[in-house]
Coordinates of C-alpha atoms in Angstrom, one line a residue:
Chain F
M5 CA 49.8 17.2 80.7
D6 CA 47.5 14.4 80.0
L7 CA 48.9 11.2 81.5
K8 CA 47.0 9.2 78.9
E9 CA 49.7 10.2 76.5
I10 CA 52.2 8.3 78.6
S11 CA 49.9 5.3 78.7
L12 CA 49.6 5.4 74.9
Q13 CA 53.3 5.5 74.4
V14 CA 53.9 2.7 76.9
Q15 CA 51.3 0.6 74.9
A16 CA 53.2 1.4 71.7
G17 CA 56.5 0.4 73.4
K18 CA 58.1 3.7 72.6
A19 CA 60.7 3.8 75.4
K20 CA 62.4 7.1 74.4
K21 CA 59.1 8.9 74.1
V22 CA 58.0 7.5 77.4
K23 CA 61.2 8.8 79.1
E24 CA 60.6 12.2 77.6
L25 CA 57.0 12.4 78.7
V26 CA 57.7 11.2 82.2
Q27 CA 60.3 13.9 82.6
Q28 CA 57.9 16.5 81.3
A29 CA 55.3 15.3 83.8
I30 CA 57.8 15.5 86.6
D31 CA 58.7 19.0 85.6
E32 CA 55.1 20.0 85.6
G33 CA 54.9 18.9 89.2
I34 CA 52.7 15.8 88.8
T35 CA 53.4 13.4 91.7
A36 CA 55.5 10.3 90.9
Q37 CA 52.7 8.1 92.2
T38 CA 50.2 9.6 89.9
I39 CA 52.5 9.3 86.9
L40 CA 53.1 5.7 87.8
D41 CA 49.5 4.8 88.3
E42 CA 47.8 6.8 85.6
G43 CA 50.5 6.7 83.0
L44 CA 53.0 3.8 83.2
F45 CA 50.9 1.1 84.9
D46 CA 47.8 2.1 83.0
G47 CA 49.6 1.4 79.7
M48 CA 51.0 -1.9 80.9
N49 CA 47.6 -3.1 82.1
I50 CA 45.9 -2.2 78.8
V51 CA 48.5 -4.3 77.0
G52 CA 47.9 -7.1 79.5
E53 CA 44.2 -7.1 78.6
K54 CA 45.0 -7.2 74.9
F55 CA 47.5 -10.0 75.4
K56 CA 44.8 -12.0 77.1
K57 CA 42.5 -11.6 74.1
N58 CA 45.3 -12.5 71.5
E59 CA 45.3 -8.9 70.2
M60 CA 48.9 -8.4 71.3
F61 CA 51.7 -10.9 71.7
V62 CA 54.8 -11.5 73.7
P63 CA 57.0 -9.1 71.7
D64 CA 54.5 -6.3 72.4
V65 CA 54.6 -7.1 76.1
L66 CA 58.3 -7.1 76.1
M67 CA 58.5 -3.7 74.4
T68 CA 55.8 -2.3 76.7
A69 CA 57.6 -3.5 79.8
R70 CA 60.8 -2.0 78.5
A71 CA 59.1 1.4 78.0
M72 CA 57.4 1.2 81.4
N73 CA 60.7 0.4 83.1
M74 CA 62.4 3.4 81.4
G75 CA 59.8 5.6 83.0
V76 CA 59.9 3.9 86.4
A77 CA 63.7 4.4 86.5
L78 CA 63.1 8.2 86.3
L79 CA 60.5 8.1 89.0
K80 CA 62.3 5.9 91.5
P81 CA 64.6 8.6 93.0
L82 CA 61.5 10.8 93.6
F83 CA 60.0 8.3 96.2
A84 CA 61.1 8.8 99.8
E85 CA 64.3 6.8 100.3
N86 CA 63.8 5.3 96.9
N87 CA 60.9 3.3 98.3
M88 CA 58.1 3.2 95.7
K89 CA 54.7 2.3 97.1
T90 CA 54.1 -1.3 96.1
V91 CA 51.0 -3.4 96.4
G92 CA 52.9 -6.4 97.6
K93 CA 56.0 -8.5 97.2
V94 CA 56.3 -11.6 95.0
C95 CA 59.0 -14.2 94.7
I96 CA 59.0 -15.8 91.3
G97 CA 61.0 -18.5 89.5
T98 CA 61.0 -21.5 87.2
V99 CA 61.1 -24.7 89.3
S100 CA 64.2 -26.9 89.5
G101 CA 65.1 -29.0 86.5
D102 CA 63.4 -26.5 84.2
L103 CA 65.4 -23.8 82.4
H104 CA 62.6 -22.1 80.5
D105 CA 62.0 -18.5 81.4
I106 CA 59.7 -16.8 78.8
G107 CA 56.5 -17.4 80.7
K108 CA 58.0 -16.6 84.0
N109 CA 59.4 -13.3 82.6
L110 CA 56.0 -12.4 81.3
V111 CA 54.3 -12.9 84.6
K112 CA 57.0 -10.8 86.3
M113 CA 56.4 -7.9 83.8
M114 CA 52.6 -8.1 84.4
L115 CA 53.1 -8.2 88.1
E116 CA 55.3 -5.1 88.0
G117 CA 52.6 -3.4 85.9
K118 CA 50.2 -4.0 88.7
G119 CA 52.6 -2.4 91.2
F120 CA 54.1 -5.5 92.8
E121 CA 57.8 -5.7 93.8
V122 CA 59.0 -8.9 92.2
I123 CA 62.1 -10.9 93.3
D124 CA 63.1 -13.0 90.3
L125 CA 65.0 -16.1 91.3
G126 CA 65.5 -17.1 87.7
T127 CA 65.3 -20.7 86.4
D128 CA 66.1 -24.0 88.0
V129 CA 64.9 -22.8 91.4
S130 CA 64.7 -25.3 94.3
P131 CA 61.7 -25.4 96.7
E132 CA 64.1 -24.5 99.5
A133 CA 65.2 -21.4 97.6
F134 CA 61.6 -20.2 97.0
V135 CA 60.9 -20.6 100.7
K136 CA 64.2 -19.0 102.0
T137 CA 63.6 -16.0 99.8
T138 CA 60.0 -15.7 100.8
I139 CA 61.0 -15.6 104.5
E140 CA 64.0 -13.3 104.1
E141 CA 62.2 -10.8 101.9
G142 CA 58.8 -11.0 103.4
C143 CA 57.0 -12.0 100.2
Q144 CA 53.2 -12.6 100.3
I145 CA 53.2 -14.6 97.1
I146 CA 55.3 -17.3 95.5
C147 CA 54.9 -17.8 91.7
C148 CA 56.2 -21.0 90.3
S149 CA 56.5 -21.7 86.5
A150 CA 57.2 -24.9 84.7
L151 CA 57.1 -25.9 81.0
L152 CA 58.0 -29.5 81.3
T153 CA 55.7 -32.2 82.6
S154 CA 58.6 -33.7 84.5
T155 CA 59.2 -30.6 86.6
M156 CA 55.5 -30.0 87.5
S157 CA 55.9 -32.2 90.5
V158 CA 58.4 -29.7 92.0
M159 CA 55.5 -27.3 92.4
E160 CA 54.1 -29.8 95.0
D161 CA 57.5 -29.8 96.7
V162 CA 57.3 -26.0 97.0
V163 CA 53.9 -26.3 98.7
K164 CA 55.4 -28.9 101.1
A165 CA 58.5 -26.8 101.7
A166 CA 56.3 -23.9 102.7
E167 CA 54.3 -26.1 105.0
K168 CA 57.5 -27.5 106.6
A169 CA 58.9 -24.0 107.1
G170 CA 55.7 -23.0 108.8
I171 CA 54.8 -20.2 106.4
R172 CA 52.1 -21.9 104.4
D173 CA 49.3 -19.8 105.9
K174 CA 51.2 -16.6 105.3
V175 CA 52.0 -17.1 101.6
A176 CA 49.9 -17.7 98.5
I177 CA 51.4 -20.1 96.0
M178 CA 50.5 -19.5 92.4
I179 CA 51.4 -21.9 89.6
G180 CA 51.5 -21.7 85.8
G181 CA 53.0 -23.2 82.6
A182 CA 51.9 -25.1 79.5
P183 CA 51.2 -28.5 81.1
V184 CA 49.8 -27.1 84.4
T185 CA 46.0 -27.3 84.9
E186 CA 43.5 -26.2 87.5
S187 CA 43.0 -29.7 88.7
F188 CA 46.7 -30.2 89.2
C189 CA 46.7 -27.0 91.2
E190 CA 43.9 -28.4 93.5
E191 CA 45.7 -31.7 93.7
I192 CA 49.0 -30.3 95.0
G193 CA 47.3 -27.8 97.3
A194 CA 48.5 -24.6 95.6
D195 CA 46.3 -21.5 95.8
A196 CA 45.9 -20.5 92.2
Y197 CA 46.5 -21.5 88.6
T198 CA 46.1 -19.1 85.8
H199 CA 46.6 -19.8 82.1
D200 CA 48.2 -16.5 81.1
A201 CA 50.4 -13.9 82.5
A202 CA 47.9 -11.0 82.6
T203 CA 45.4 -13.1 84.5
A204 CA 48.2 -14.2 86.9
A205 CA 48.8 -10.6 87.8
E206 CA 45.1 -9.9 88.4
K207 CA 44.9 -13.0 90.5
A208 CA 47.9 -12.0 92.6
L209 CA 46.1 -8.8 93.5
T210 CA 43.4 -10.8 95.2
F211 CA 45.9 -12.2 97.6
V212 CA 47.1 -8.8 98.9
S213 CA 43.9 -6.8 98.9
Chain U
M12 CA 45.8 -51.6 56.7
S13 CA 49.2 -50.3 57.7
I14 CA 49.7 -47.0 59.3
N15 CA 51.6 -45.8 56.3
S16 CA 48.9 -46.8 53.8
D17 CA 46.1 -45.3 56.0
F18 CA 48.1 -42.1 56.3
W19 CA 48.4 -41.7 52.5
K20 CA 44.8 -42.7 52.0
R21 CA 43.7 -39.8 54.3
M22 CA 46.1 -37.5 52.6
R23 CA 44.4 -38.3 49.3
G24 CA 41.0 -37.7 50.8
E25 CA 40.0 -41.4 50.9
Y26 CA 38.1 -43.0 53.8
T27 CA 39.9 -45.1 56.4
D28 CA 38.3 -47.1 59.1
L29 CA 41.0 -46.3 61.7
I30 CA 42.8 -43.1 62.4
P31 CA 46.5 -43.2 61.6
W32 CA 48.6 -42.9 64.8
F33 CA 52.1 -41.5 65.1
G34 CA 54.2 -40.5 68.1
D35 CA 57.5 -38.9 68.6
L36 CA 59.2 -41.2 71.2
S37 CA 62.7 -39.8 70.8
Y38 CA 62.6 -37.7 74.0
Y39 CA 61.3 -40.7 76.0
Y40 CA 63.8 -43.1 74.3
F41 CA 66.7 -40.7 75.1
S42 CA 65.7 -40.6 78.7
L43 CA 65.7 -44.4 79.0
Q44 CA 69.2 -44.3 77.5
K45 CA 70.3 -41.7 79.9
R46 CA 68.9 -43.5 82.9
G47 CA 70.6 -46.7 81.7
V48 CA 67.3 -48.6 81.6
L49 CA 66.8 -49.0 77.8
P50 CA 66.5 -52.8 77.2
K51 CA 69.3 -54.1 75.0
E52 CA 67.0 -55.2 72.2
Y53 CA 66.1 -51.5 71.6
E54 CA 69.6 -50.2 71.2
G55 CA 70.9 -48.8 67.9
T56 CA 68.9 -47.7 64.9
E57 CA 67.3 -51.0 64.3
G58 CA 66.5 -51.4 68.0
E59 CA 64.8 -48.0 68.0
A60 CA 62.6 -49.2 65.0
R61 CA 61.7 -52.3 67.1
F62 CA 60.9 -50.0 70.0
Y63 CA 58.3 -48.1 67.9
K64 CA 57.0 -51.4 66.5
D65 CA 56.6 -53.1 69.9
K66 CA 54.7 -50.1 71.3
K67 CA 52.6 -50.0 68.1
V68 CA 53.5 -46.4 67.5
G69 CA 53.8 -45.1 64.0
F70 CA 57.3 -43.6 63.4
C71 CA 57.3 -40.2 61.9
F72 CA 60.3 -38.0 62.4
N73 CA 64.0 -38.1 63.1
A74 CA 64.9 -38.3 59.5
P75 CA 68.4 -37.0 59.1
F76 CA 68.9 -33.9 57.0
T77 CA 68.8 -34.5 53.3
Y78 CA 71.8 -32.3 52.8
Q79 CA 75.3 -31.6 54.1
V80 CA 76.3 -28.1 54.9
E81 CA 79.7 -26.7 53.7
Y82 CA 81.0 -23.5 55.2
T83 CA 83.0 -21.3 52.9
G84 CA 84.7 -17.9 53.1
G85 CA 86.6 -18.8 56.3
V86 CA 83.5 -19.7 58.3
S87 CA 83.7 -22.8 60.5
Y88 CA 81.5 -24.4 63.1
E89 CA 82.4 -26.4 66.1
E90 CA 80.1 -28.1 68.7
H91 CA 81.1 -29.8 71.9
T92 CA 78.7 -31.8 74.0
K93 CA 79.8 -31.8 77.6
A94 CA 78.2 -33.2 80.8
D95 CA 76.6 -29.8 81.5
G96 CA 75.5 -28.8 78.0
I97 CA 76.2 -28.2 74.4
Y98 CA 78.7 -25.5 73.4
A99 CA 78.5 -24.3 69.8
T100 CA 80.7 -21.7 68.1
Y101 CA 80.7 -20.2 64.6
H102 CA 84.1 -18.8 63.7
T103 CA 84.1 -16.0 61.1
K104 CA 86.5 -13.3 59.9
Y105 CA 84.2 -10.8 61.6
G106 CA 84.2 -12.5 65.0
D107 CA 82.8 -15.6 66.7
L108 CA 79.2 -16.4 67.7
T109 CA 78.7 -18.8 70.6
S110 CA 75.7 -20.4 72.1
V111 CA 75.2 -22.6 75.2
Q112 CA 72.4 -25.1 75.7
T113 CA 72.5 -26.1 79.3
Y114 CA 71.6 -29.7 80.1
S115 CA 69.2 -30.4 82.9
P116 CA 69.8 -34.0 84.2
A117 CA 66.5 -33.9 86.1
T118 CA 64.5 -33.6 82.9
F119 CA 66.9 -35.0 80.3
S120 CA 66.5 -31.8 78.4
Y121 CA 68.5 -28.9 77.0
A122 CA 67.6 -25.2 76.9
Y123 CA 69.4 -22.2 75.5
T124 CA 71.1 -20.2 78.3
K125 CA 73.2 -18.2 75.8
H126 CA 72.1 -17.4 72.3
F127 CA 74.4 -16.7 69.4
V128 CA 73.0 -13.2 68.7
E129 CA 73.0 -10.6 71.4
D130 CA 73.2 -7.3 69.4
L131 CA 73.1 -5.9 65.8
D132 CA 76.8 -6.7 65.2
D133 CA 76.1 -10.4 66.0
L134 CA 73.1 -10.3 63.7
K135 CA 75.2 -9.1 60.8
I136 CA 77.7 -11.9 61.5
M137 CA 74.8 -14.4 61.5
A138 CA 73.7 -13.1 58.1
H139 CA 77.3 -13.5 56.9
I140 CA 77.4 -17.1 58.1
F141 CA 74.3 -18.0 56.1
E142 CA 75.8 -16.3 53.0
Q143 CA 78.7 -18.7 53.3
M144 CA 76.7 -21.9 53.7
K145 CA 76.5 -24.2 50.7
Y146 CA 74.1 -27.2 50.6
H147 CA 75.0 -30.5 49.1
P148 CA 72.4 -33.3 48.6
D149 CA 72.7 -36.3 50.8
Y150 CA 69.7 -38.5 50.2
E151 CA 71.0 -41.8 51.3
P152 CA 70.2 -41.6 55.0
Y153 CA 66.5 -40.9 54.2
H154 CA 66.3 -43.9 52.0
K155 CA 67.9 -46.1 54.6
L156 CA 65.4 -44.9 57.2
Q157 CA 62.5 -45.4 54.8
E158 CA 63.6 -49.0 54.2
L159 CA 63.9 -49.6 58.0
Y160 CA 60.4 -48.3 58.9
G161 CA 58.5 -49.2 55.7
E162 CA 54.8 -49.6 56.4
D163 CA 55.3 -48.8 60.2
G164 CA 55.6 -45.1 59.8
V165 CA 56.1 -42.1 57.6
V166 CA 59.6 -40.8 57.3
V167 CA 59.4 -37.1 57.1
E168 CA 62.2 -35.0 55.7
I169 CA 63.2 -32.1 57.8
A170 CA 64.0 -28.6 56.4
P171 CA 66.6 -26.4 58.1
I172 CA 66.0 -25.7 61.8
S173 CA 64.2 -23.3 61.8
V174 CA 63.1 -22.3 58.2
A175 CA 62.0 -18.7 58.3
P176 CA 64.7 -16.3 59.4
I177 CA 62.5 -14.8 62.0
Q178 CA 61.9 -18.3 63.5
K179 CA 65.6 -18.9 63.5
L180 CA 66.1 -15.8 65.6
V181 CA 63.3 -16.5 68.0
A182 CA 63.8 -20.2 68.5
R183 CA 67.5 -20.6 68.3
W184 CA 69.8 -17.8 67.4
A185 CA 68.7 -14.8 69.5
G186 CA 65.7 -15.7 71.6
I187 CA 62.5 -13.6 71.8
E188 CA 63.8 -10.8 73.9
T189 CA 66.8 -9.9 71.7
T190 CA 64.8 -10.5 68.5
T191 CA 62.2 -8.0 69.7
E192 CA 64.8 -5.4 70.7
L193 CA 66.5 -5.7 67.3
F194 CA 63.2 -5.5 65.5
C195 CA 62.2 -2.3 67.4
D196 CA 65.5 -0.5 67.7
E197 CA 67.2 -1.4 64.4
T198 CA 64.3 -2.2 62.1
E199 CA 66.0 -1.4 58.8
D200 CA 69.2 -3.4 59.6
F201 CA 67.1 -6.1 61.1
E202 CA 65.0 -6.5 57.9
D203 CA 68.1 -6.3 55.7
C204 CA 69.6 -9.2 57.6
M205 CA 66.4 -11.2 57.4
T206 CA 66.3 -10.7 53.6
C207 CA 70.0 -11.7 53.3
I208 CA 69.4 -14.9 55.2
E209 CA 66.3 -15.6 53.2
E210 CA 68.1 -15.3 49.9
A211 CA 71.2 -17.2 51.1
Q212 CA 69.0 -20.1 52.2
M213 CA 67.0 -20.5 48.9
P214 CA 69.3 -23.2 47.4
V215 CA 68.4 -25.6 50.2
F216 CA 64.8 -25.8 48.9
D217 CA 66.2 -27.1 45.5
V218 CA 67.9 -29.9 47.5
L219 CA 64.7 -30.6 49.4
A220 CA 62.6 -30.6 46.2
G221 CA 65.0 -33.1 44.7
S222 CA 64.8 -35.6 47.6
G223 CA 62.8 -38.8 47.5
A224 CA 60.8 -37.8 50.5
P225 CA 57.1 -37.1 49.8
I226 CA 56.7 -34.9 52.9
I227 CA 58.9 -32.0 54.0
E228 CA 58.5 -30.8 57.5
F229 CA 59.3 -27.2 58.6
P230 CA 60.6 -27.6 62.1
E231 CA 59.5 -24.1 63.2
N232 CA 58.5 -24.8 66.8
L233 CA 55.9 -22.2 66.1
T234 CA 54.0 -20.7 69.0
S235 CA 51.4 -18.0 68.4
E236 CA 52.1 -16.0 71.6
L237 CA 55.6 -15.3 70.3
S238 CA 55.0 -15.1 66.6
G239 CA 51.4 -13.9 66.3
G240 CA 52.4 -10.4 65.7
Y241 CA 55.2 -11.2 63.2
F242 CA 53.5 -13.9 61.3
R243 CA 51.9 -12.0 58.4
R244 CA 54.8 -9.6 58.0
Y245 CA 57.8 -12.0 58.1
N246 CA 56.8 -15.7 58.2
M247 CA 54.0 -15.9 55.7
P248 CA 55.6 -14.3 52.6
Y249 CA 58.6 -16.4 53.0
Y250 CA 56.7 -19.6 53.5
Q251 CA 54.5 -18.9 50.4
K252 CA 57.6 -18.4 48.3
V253 CA 59.5 -21.5 49.3
I254 CA 56.5 -23.8 49.6
E255 CA 55.4 -23.0 46.1
K256 CA 58.8 -24.5 45.0
L257 CA 58.2 -27.6 47.0
H258 CA 54.6 -28.0 45.8
K259 CA 55.8 -27.8 42.2
A260 CA 58.1 -30.8 43.0
G261 CA 55.0 -32.7 44.3
K262 CA 55.9 -32.4 48.0
V263 CA 53.4 -32.3 50.9
V264 CA 54.6 -29.6 53.3
G265 CA 54.0 -29.6 57.1
I266 CA 54.9 -27.3 59.9
H267 CA 55.7 -28.0 63.5
I268 CA 53.4 -25.8 65.6
D269 CA 53.7 -27.1 69.2
G270 CA 52.8 -24.0 71.1
T271 CA 49.8 -21.8 71.4
L272 CA 47.6 -21.9 68.3
Q273 CA 45.6 -18.6 68.2
P274 CA 46.0 -16.9 65.7
C275 CA 48.7 -18.7 63.7
L276 CA 46.9 -22.0 63.2
G277 CA 44.3 -20.3 61.1
M278 CA 46.9 -18.7 58.8
L279 CA 48.9 -21.8 58.0
H280 CA 47.0 -23.0 55.0
E281 CA 47.1 -19.5 53.5
A282 CA 50.9 -19.6 54.1
G283 CA 50.9 -22.8 51.9
F284 CA 51.1 -25.6 54.4
D285 CA 49.3 -28.9 53.9
I286 CA 49.7 -30.2 57.4
A287 CA 49.8 -28.5 60.8
E288 CA 51.8 -30.9 63.0
A289 CA 52.2 -31.2 66.8
V290 CA 48.9 -29.4 67.2
T291 CA 48.4 -29.2 71.0
P292 CA 44.8 -28.6 72.2
A293 CA 43.6 -28.0 75.8
P294 CA 44.3 -28.9 78.5
C295 CA 47.9 -27.9 77.5
G296 CA 47.1 -25.7 74.6
D297 CA 44.8 -22.7 74.1
V298 CA 42.1 -24.3 71.9
E299 CA 39.7 -27.0 72.9
L300 CA 39.9 -30.2 70.8
E301 CA 36.4 -29.7 69.4
E302 CA 37.3 -26.2 68.3
L303 CA 40.5 -27.1 66.4
R304 CA 38.9 -27.6 63.0
K305 CA 37.0 -24.3 63.3
V306 CA 40.3 -22.4 64.1
A307 CA 42.4 -24.2 61.6
G308 CA 40.0 -24.0 58.7
D309 CA 38.7 -26.8 56.5
D310 CA 41.7 -27.2 54.2
I311 CA 44.6 -28.2 56.3
F312 CA 45.4 -31.6 57.8
I313 CA 45.7 -31.5 61.6
W314 CA 48.3 -33.9 62.9
G315 CA 48.5 -34.1 66.7
G316 CA 45.7 -33.7 69.2
L317 CA 47.2 -35.7 72.0
P318 CA 49.2 -33.5 74.4
G319 CA 52.4 -35.3 75.8
A320 CA 51.4 -34.3 79.3
L321 CA 48.5 -36.7 79.1
F322 CA 50.9 -39.6 79.2
T323 CA 52.2 -38.5 82.7
P324 CA 50.8 -39.3 86.1
A325 CA 49.5 -35.7 86.3
F326 CA 46.5 -37.2 84.4
T327 CA 44.6 -40.3 85.3
D328 CA 44.2 -43.3 83.0
E329 CA 40.5 -42.4 82.7
Q330 CA 41.4 -38.8 81.6
F331 CA 43.9 -40.2 79.1
A332 CA 41.3 -42.6 77.5
A333 CA 38.6 -40.0 77.6
H334 CA 40.8 -37.6 75.6
I335 CA 41.5 -40.2 72.9
Q336 CA 37.8 -41.0 72.7
R337 CA 37.1 -37.3 72.2
I338 CA 39.5 -37.3 69.2
L339 CA 37.8 -40.4 67.8
D340 CA 34.4 -38.7 68.3
L341 CA 35.5 -35.8 66.1
N342 CA 35.5 -38.3 63.2
D343 CA 37.6 -35.7 61.3
P344 CA 38.9 -37.2 58.0
K345 CA 41.6 -34.6 57.9
M346 CA 43.0 -35.5 61.3
I347 CA 46.1 -37.7 61.9
L348 CA 46.5 -38.7 65.6
G349 CA 49.9 -37.6 67.0
V350 CA 51.6 -36.7 70.2
A351 CA 51.9 -33.0 70.7
D352 CA 54.7 -32.7 70.7
Q353 CA 56.6 -35.6 72.4
V354 CA 56.0 -38.4 74.9
P355 CA 57.9 -37.0 77.9
P356 CA 60.4 -39.0 80.1
D357 CA 57.9 -39.2 83.0
A358 CA 55.3 -40.9 80.8
V359 CA 53.3 -43.9 82.2
E360 CA 54.8 -46.5 79.9
E361 CA 51.7 -48.6 79.5
R362 CA 49.8 -45.6 78.0
I363 CA 52.2 -45.5 75.0
R364 CA 51.1 -49.0 74.0
E365 CA 47.5 -48.3 75.1
V366 CA 46.9 -45.7 72.4
S367 CA 46.9 -48.3 69.6
R368 CA 44.4 -50.4 71.5
L369 CA 42.1 -47.5 72.2
I370 CA 41.9 -46.5 68.6
G371 CA 41.3 -50.1 67.4
R372 CA 44.7 -50.8 65.9
G373 CA 45.3 -53.7 68.4

């Protein structure tokens, strides 16, 4: 079968159809990794590009991610010891004092679409929790989100906590959210700021390649 | 000239030397209260008016609703504010709907951590609740506020939060994830419920049309990244229908768009709005200040331009002043200077007062 069809159905957010097609591809003997890369992730990445250009919006991304995950669930058992090949490991969360999660969730979906394993710490996450998880899980990247100006400063605390724990040179710290800017990123010593979720996922790839 | 008279001059297309300036200080004011550092002279309704006056900030919002809601058919509503959040429940004969807004003491803010609607059954109960709501005019609080602020501001009457049923779901009742799932998986039922809520809410626009307030604000908290795909299908037809009613009553109608602007900003005038309020440009928004007019079109008033984040130490005094100068340099007769959307609790206090000086209002 043509894996482009899976990609198209992922882009359309048709979860049931994606499930059907992924099963068909498995039955035809196509490897799980190929289905993942050329079908599921391909669809998610195209939606990411359209999201960046304001041609698609958050609801589209949500439906795409749901469709992709439906396919991923079928593929997971096919990888040796359930270990899918990932491009890297990311620890993500909204910083302490901030309970907003839409932006953080979008970045998570885009990262998964690029093949990252993402550990989602949720909202209101302390700098210590980011660092602890990064050490325990061996993450290469920390992604911090904030919507409120009054919580942006916590991002600097995350950088400092990573320094204090002696892992700063082993982990890239990425930041994002409405009030966050490139100059703020430079000022606090984080490694990257991106203004949208799709670009964040692309940027994350540069830290693991 | 006063802020109020300059505002209305601009709305009539007349020239004003100085740009009218309004700021929503309620979040900042609330944080001072919570921290226990609000000076005594600013306590209470009259104290709050003095707070705006002393900081030379035009008052604009916070008008109480112009109606009282009565629940019929066995529906009741209860809300409890506790130390950790606001717990709200609608009781109906078909079941209860509950939401939780968790309080973050670090930021003096609330955010939904549980929405009322989690599945189709809940959505049907939501529609039932709206069918049982009756609106009774209550214009007195508006007139009191108008009397209090007079020439120091423009008291704007607020429509229901949010107005369009789709916005109610996205911003308050269900959140974007559940809304999207219901839209995709249960499209027919989803649309039936939207229609039901739309029709049930129509009487409130008669109440708004009959109020003394010249401006009606739709508190939509619109952000294009969430609503860009839904706007033409769900938001616009409804806005057009209800705004026509308000325009016939001589009202100016604004919408609170405090998120990303592309592509919704450019569709707002077509939807019937006269004012796009809380318009947030870069560095916090997705459109540069100098591009706002091009994106918005020529016919709509742009109210905003000054992101709240610029009041914080994340930006320097020079960056703050330079941004305001850029707004002045636009020399846009259809622009009203406003904070987008609020002055935050961590604002550098001097900057609040400084705006008035920078724009020549002393």
